[in-house]
PDB file of C-alpha atoms in Angstrom:
ATOM      1  CA  UNK A  16      21.611  10.218  55.796  1.00 63.00           C
ATOM      2  CA  UNK A  17      18.341   8.298  56.540  1.00 82.00           C
ATOM      3  CA  UNK A  18      17.231  10.873  58.964  1.00 85.00           C
ATOM      4  CA  UNK A  19      16.531  13.428  56.230  1.00 86.00           C
ATOM      5  CA  UNK A  20      14.734  10.851  54.212  1.00 85.00           C
ATOM      6  CA  UNK A  21      12.423   9.728  57.022  1.00 87.00           C
ATOM      7  CA  UNK A  22      11.804  13.398  57.983  1.00 90.00           C
ATOM      8  CA  UNK A  23      10.650  14.186  54.354  1.00 90.00           C
ATOM      9  CA  UNK A  24       8.633  10.984  54.233  1.00 89.00           C
ATOM     10  CA  UNK A  25       6.939  11.757  57.664  1.00 91.00           C
ATOM     11  CA  UNK A  26       6.120  15.286  56.537  1.00 93.00           C
ATOM     12  CA  UNK A  27       4.775  14.128  53.227  1.00 93.00           C
ATOM     13  CA  UNK A  28       7.188  16.539  51.558  1.00 92.00           C
ATOM     14  CA  UNK A  29       6.854  15.340  47.907  1.00 92.00           C
ATOM     15  CA  UNK A  30       8.963  18.167  46.524  1.00 92.00           C
ATOM     16  CA  UNK A  31      11.763  17.290  48.971  1.00 90.00           C
ATOM     17  CA  UNK A  32      11.460  13.628  48.276  1.00 90.00           C
ATOM     18  CA  UNK A  33      11.361  14.008  44.460  1.00 89.00           C
ATOM     19  CA  UNK A  34      12.125  17.370  43.076  1.00 87.00           C
ATOM     20  CA  UNK A  35      14.325  19.733  45.147  1.00 89.00           C
ATOM     21  CA  UNK A  36      18.126  19.293  44.347  1.00 87.00           C
ATOM     22  CA  UNK A  37      19.869  17.117  46.745  1.00 86.00           C
ATOM     23  CA  UNK A  38      23.398  15.677  47.378  1.00 84.00           C
ATOM     24  CA  UNK A  39      22.059  13.122  49.780  1.00 85.00           C
ATOM     25  CA  UNK A  40      23.090   9.785  48.296  1.00 84.00           C
ATOM     26  CA  UNK A  41      20.340   7.774  49.876  1.00 88.00           C
ATOM     27  CA  UNK A  42      17.621  10.341  48.665  1.00 90.00           C
ATOM     28  CA  UNK A  43      19.248  10.222  45.159  1.00 88.00           C
ATOM     29  CA  UNK A  44      19.142   6.409  45.169  1.00 88.00           C
ATOM     30  CA  UNK A  45      15.440   6.512  46.226  1.00 90.00           C
ATOM     31  CA  UNK A  46      14.692   8.825  43.426  1.00 91.00           C
ATOM     32  CA  UNK A  47      16.909   6.757  40.984  1.00 87.00           C
ATOM     33  CA  UNK A  48      14.558   3.730  41.784  1.00 89.00           C
ATOM     34  CA  UNK A  49      11.639   5.613  40.432  1.00 90.00           C
ATOM     35  CA  UNK A  50      13.618   6.877  37.471  1.00 91.00           C
ATOM     36  CA  UNK A  51      14.864   3.416  36.900  1.00 86.00           C
ATOM     37  CA  UNK A  52      11.266   2.169  37.127  1.00 90.00           C
ATOM     38  CA  UNK A  53      10.117   4.645  34.395  1.00 93.00           C
ATOM     39  CA  UNK A  54      13.179   3.625  32.142  1.00 92.00           C
ATOM     40  CA  UNK A  55      12.528   0.001  32.766  1.00 91.00           C
ATOM     41  CA  UNK A  56       8.914   0.324  31.858  1.00 95.00           C
ATOM     42  CA  UNK A  57       9.745   1.955  28.502  1.00 95.00           C
ATOM     43  CA  UNK A  58      12.514  -0.668  27.927  1.00 95.00           C
ATOM     44  CA  UNK A  59      10.361  -3.621  29.027  1.00 95.00           C
ATOM     45  CA  UNK A  60       7.329  -2.687  26.932  1.00 96.00           C
ATOM     46  CA  UNK A  61       9.416  -2.086  23.863  1.00 97.00           C
ATOM     47  CA  UNK A  62      11.324  -5.388  24.307  1.00 97.00           C
ATOM     48  CA  UNK A  63       8.041  -7.205  24.326  1.00 97.00           C
ATOM     49  CA  UNK A  64       6.529  -5.311  21.325  1.00 98.00           C
ATOM     50  CA  UNK A  65       9.566  -5.666  19.191  1.00 98.00           C
ATOM     51  CA  UNK A  66      10.242  -9.258  20.045  1.00 97.00           C
ATOM     52  CA  UNK A  67       6.619 -10.174  19.408  1.00 97.00           C
ATOM     53  CA  UNK A  68       6.955  -8.602  15.999  1.00 97.00           C
ATOM     54  CA  UNK A  69       9.567 -11.246  15.185  1.00 97.00           C
ATOM     55  CA  UNK A  70      12.864  -9.734  16.078  1.00 98.00           C
ATOM     56  CA  UNK A  71      15.342 -11.797  17.986  1.00 97.00           C
ATOM     57  CA  UNK A  72      15.154 -11.011  21.728  1.00 97.00           C
ATOM     58  CA  UNK A  73      18.722  -9.918  22.128  1.00 97.00           C
ATOM     59  CA  UNK A  74      18.464  -7.515  19.206  1.00 97.00           C
ATOM     60  CA  UNK A  75      15.106  -6.062  20.414  1.00 96.00           C
ATOM     61  CA  UNK A  76      16.703  -5.998  23.912  1.00 95.00           C
ATOM     62  CA  UNK A  77      19.357  -3.730  22.570  1.00 94.00           C
ATOM     63  CA  UNK A  78      16.933  -1.455  20.828  1.00 95.00           C
ATOM     64  CA  UNK A  79      14.701  -1.185  23.831  1.00 95.00           C
ATOM     65  CA  UNK A  80      17.572  -0.556  26.046  1.00 89.00           C
ATOM     66  CA  UNK A  81      18.540   2.476  24.097  1.00 90.00           C
ATOM     67  CA  UNK A  82      15.021   3.924  24.302  1.00 93.00           C
ATOM     68  CA  UNK A  83      15.244   3.382  28.042  1.00 91.00           C
ATOM     69  CA  UNK A  84      18.557   5.086  28.114  1.00 87.00           C
ATOM     70  CA  UNK A  85      17.054   8.395  26.827  1.00 89.00           C
ATOM     71  CA  UNK A  86      14.191   8.221  29.382  1.00 92.00           C
ATOM     72  CA  UNK A  87      16.749   7.528  32.066  1.00 86.00           C
ATOM     73  CA  UNK A  88      19.048  10.461  31.123  1.00 85.00           C
ATOM     74  CA  UNK A  89      16.252  12.978  30.984  1.00 87.00           C
ATOM     75  CA  UNK A  90      14.664  11.855  34.272  1.00 89.00           C
ATOM     76  CA  UNK A  91      18.017  11.476  36.011  1.00 84.00           C
ATOM     77  CA  UNK A  92      18.965  15.094  35.061  1.00 83.00           C
ATOM     78  CA  UNK A  93      15.500  16.419  36.172  1.00 86.00           C
ATOM     79  CA  UNK A  94      14.988  14.449  39.334  1.00 86.00           C
ATOM     80  CA  UNK A  95      18.025  12.646  40.750  1.00 85.00           C
ATOM     81  CA  UNK A  96      21.376  14.499  40.072  1.00 78.00           C
ATOM     82  CA  UNK A  97      21.345  18.233  40.519  1.00 69.00           C
ATOM     83  CA  UNK A  98      24.482  19.147  38.516  1.00 68.00           C
ATOM     84  CA  UNK A  99      23.604  21.764  35.930  1.00 72.00           C
ATOM     85  CA  UNK A 100      25.421  21.527  32.506  1.00 72.00           C
ATOM     86  CA  UNK A 101      25.150  23.476  29.320  1.00 74.00           C
ATOM     87  CA  UNK A 102      26.402  23.225  25.696  1.00 76.00           C
ATOM     88  CA  UNK A 103      29.664  21.219  25.299  1.00 81.00           C
ATOM     89  CA  UNK A 104      29.623  20.191  28.930  1.00 82.00           C
ATOM     90  CA  UNK A 105      26.119  18.640  28.374  1.00 80.00           C
ATOM     91  CA  UNK A 106      27.470  16.671  25.326  1.00 83.00           C
ATOM     92  CA  UNK A 107      30.380  15.423  27.372  1.00 85.00           C
ATOM     93  CA  UNK A 108      28.104  14.406  30.166  1.00 83.00           C
ATOM     94  CA  UNK A 109      25.756  12.578  27.884  1.00 83.00           C
ATOM     95  CA  UNK A 110      28.818  10.779  26.298  1.00 87.00           C
ATOM     96  CA  UNK A 111      29.899   9.523  29.597  1.00 88.00           C
ATOM     97  CA  UNK A 112      26.311   8.659  30.500  1.00 85.00           C
ATOM     98  CA  UNK A 113      26.146   6.647  27.207  1.00 86.00           C
ATOM     99  CA  UNK A 114      29.375   4.833  27.868  1.00 91.00           C
ATOM    100  CA  UNK A 115      28.194   3.722  31.301  1.00 92.00           C
ATOM    101  CA  UNK A 116      24.998   2.584  29.575  1.00 87.00           C
ATOM    102  CA  UNK A 117      26.869   0.652  26.990  1.00 90.00           C
ATOM    103  CA  UNK A 118      28.569  -1.358  29.688  1.00 94.00           C
ATOM    104  CA  UNK A 119      25.163  -1.723  31.327  1.00 92.00           C
ATOM    105  CA  UNK A 120      23.827  -3.009  28.009  1.00 93.00           C
ATOM    106  CA  UNK A 121      26.609  -5.532  27.701  1.00 96.00           C
ATOM    107  CA  UNK A 122      25.909  -6.855  31.275  1.00 96.00           C
ATOM    108  CA  UNK A 123      22.162  -6.895  30.359  1.00 95.00           C
ATOM    109  CA  UNK A 124      22.653  -8.793  27.116  1.00 96.00           C
ATOM    110  CA  UNK A 125      24.976 -11.228  28.777  1.00 97.00           C
ATOM    111  CA  UNK A 126      22.622 -11.851  31.682  1.00 97.00           C
ATOM    112  CA  UNK A 127      19.666 -12.180  29.293  1.00 97.00           C
ATOM    113  CA  UNK A 128      21.536 -14.641  27.269  1.00 98.00           C
ATOM    114  CA  UNK A 129      22.599 -16.692  30.383  1.00 98.00           C
ATOM    115  CA  UNK A 130      19.246 -16.704  31.900  1.00 98.00           C
ATOM    116  CA  UNK A 131      17.327 -17.445  28.704  1.00 98.00           C
ATOM    117  CA  UNK A 132      19.616 -19.873  26.946  1.00 97.00           C
ATOM    118  CA  UNK A 133      21.259 -21.579  29.822  1.00 98.00           C
ATOM    119  CA  UNK A 134      18.608 -21.350  32.690  1.00 98.00           C
ATOM    120  CA  UNK A 135      15.706 -21.576  30.189  1.00 98.00           C
ATOM    121  CA  UNK A 136      13.933 -18.667  31.702  1.00 98.00           C
ATOM    122  CA  UNK A 137      11.449 -16.685  29.509  1.00 97.00           C
ATOM    123  CA  UNK A 138      13.146 -13.702  27.945  1.00 97.00           C
ATOM    124  CA  UNK A 139      10.937 -11.280  29.793  1.00 97.00           C
ATOM    125  CA  UNK A 140      11.886 -12.738  33.222  1.00 97.00           C
ATOM    126  CA  UNK A 141      15.591 -12.702  32.165  1.00 97.00           C
ATOM    127  CA  UNK A 142      15.158  -8.960  31.313  1.00 96.00           C
ATOM    128  CA  UNK A 143      13.688  -8.217  34.604  1.00 95.00           C
ATOM    129  CA  UNK A 144      16.332 -10.012  36.607  1.00 96.00           C
ATOM    130  CA  UNK A 145      19.036  -8.394  34.632  1.00 96.00           C
ATOM    131  CA  UNK A 146      17.506  -4.932  35.110  1.00 92.00           C
ATOM    132  CA  UNK A 147      17.614  -5.247  38.884  1.00 90.00           C
ATOM    133  CA  UNK A 148      21.418  -6.040  38.676  1.00 93.00           C
ATOM    134  CA  UNK A 149      22.167  -3.288  36.213  1.00 91.00           C
ATOM    135  CA  UNK A 150      20.248  -0.708  38.341  1.00 86.00           C
ATOM    136  CA  UNK A 151      23.042  -0.839  40.779  1.00 88.00           C
ATOM    137  CA  UNK A 152      25.818  -0.685  38.223  1.00 89.00           C
ATOM    138  CA  UNK A 153      24.140   2.414  36.531  1.00 84.00           C
ATOM    139  CA  UNK A 154      23.435   4.387  39.609  1.00 84.00           C
ATOM    140  CA  UNK A 155      26.885   3.807  41.235  1.00 89.00           C
ATOM    141  CA  UNK A 156      28.852   4.497  38.021  1.00 91.00           C
ATOM    142  CA  UNK A 157      26.764   7.705  37.400  1.00 83.00           C
ATOM    143  CA  UNK A 158      27.237   8.901  40.873  1.00 83.00           C
ATOM    144  CA  UNK A 159      30.996   8.126  40.819  1.00 87.00           C
ATOM    145  CA  UNK A 160      31.857   9.325  37.236  1.00 86.00           C
ATOM    146  CA  UNK A 161      29.291  11.980  36.445  1.00 79.00           C
ATOM    147  CA  UNK A 162      27.760  13.482  39.517  1.00 75.00           C
ATOM    148  CA  UNK A 163      30.246  13.302  42.349  1.00 73.00           C
ATOM    149  CA  UNK A 164      30.843  16.382  44.425  1.00 66.00           C
ATOM    150  CA  UNK A 165      34.198  18.073  43.545  1.00 60.00           C
TER     151      UNK A 165
END
């Protein structure tokens, strides 16, 4: 599993590391960290902007999370999971993706509330900590429920 990753890394094979379809779970997780980073950046920036405009942090957190969901879906399909879908299959896939995300949102909101209200962390630090935890939830649920090999 790691052998292929280190071989691609050693050879500087950017296409192999990020673009070519793969079923290698470690390589998928490696890519998912980048996808998650882009999604998190969109989510995090929107959270800050919306909250600073006067919206309660948990409401702006939900709004920004949804924006991050769309970024995550598009990049996951493009770079991480190679399963091809069309039409009704794509709608079903996005529905499952969204259900996983809703549970991720619930976990995120609960952790943000806990960290911000009980531990007195700044809401942006709470968001970052929650995002790290939810990254694992999202990856493994997507891998198990959506993109497992049949």
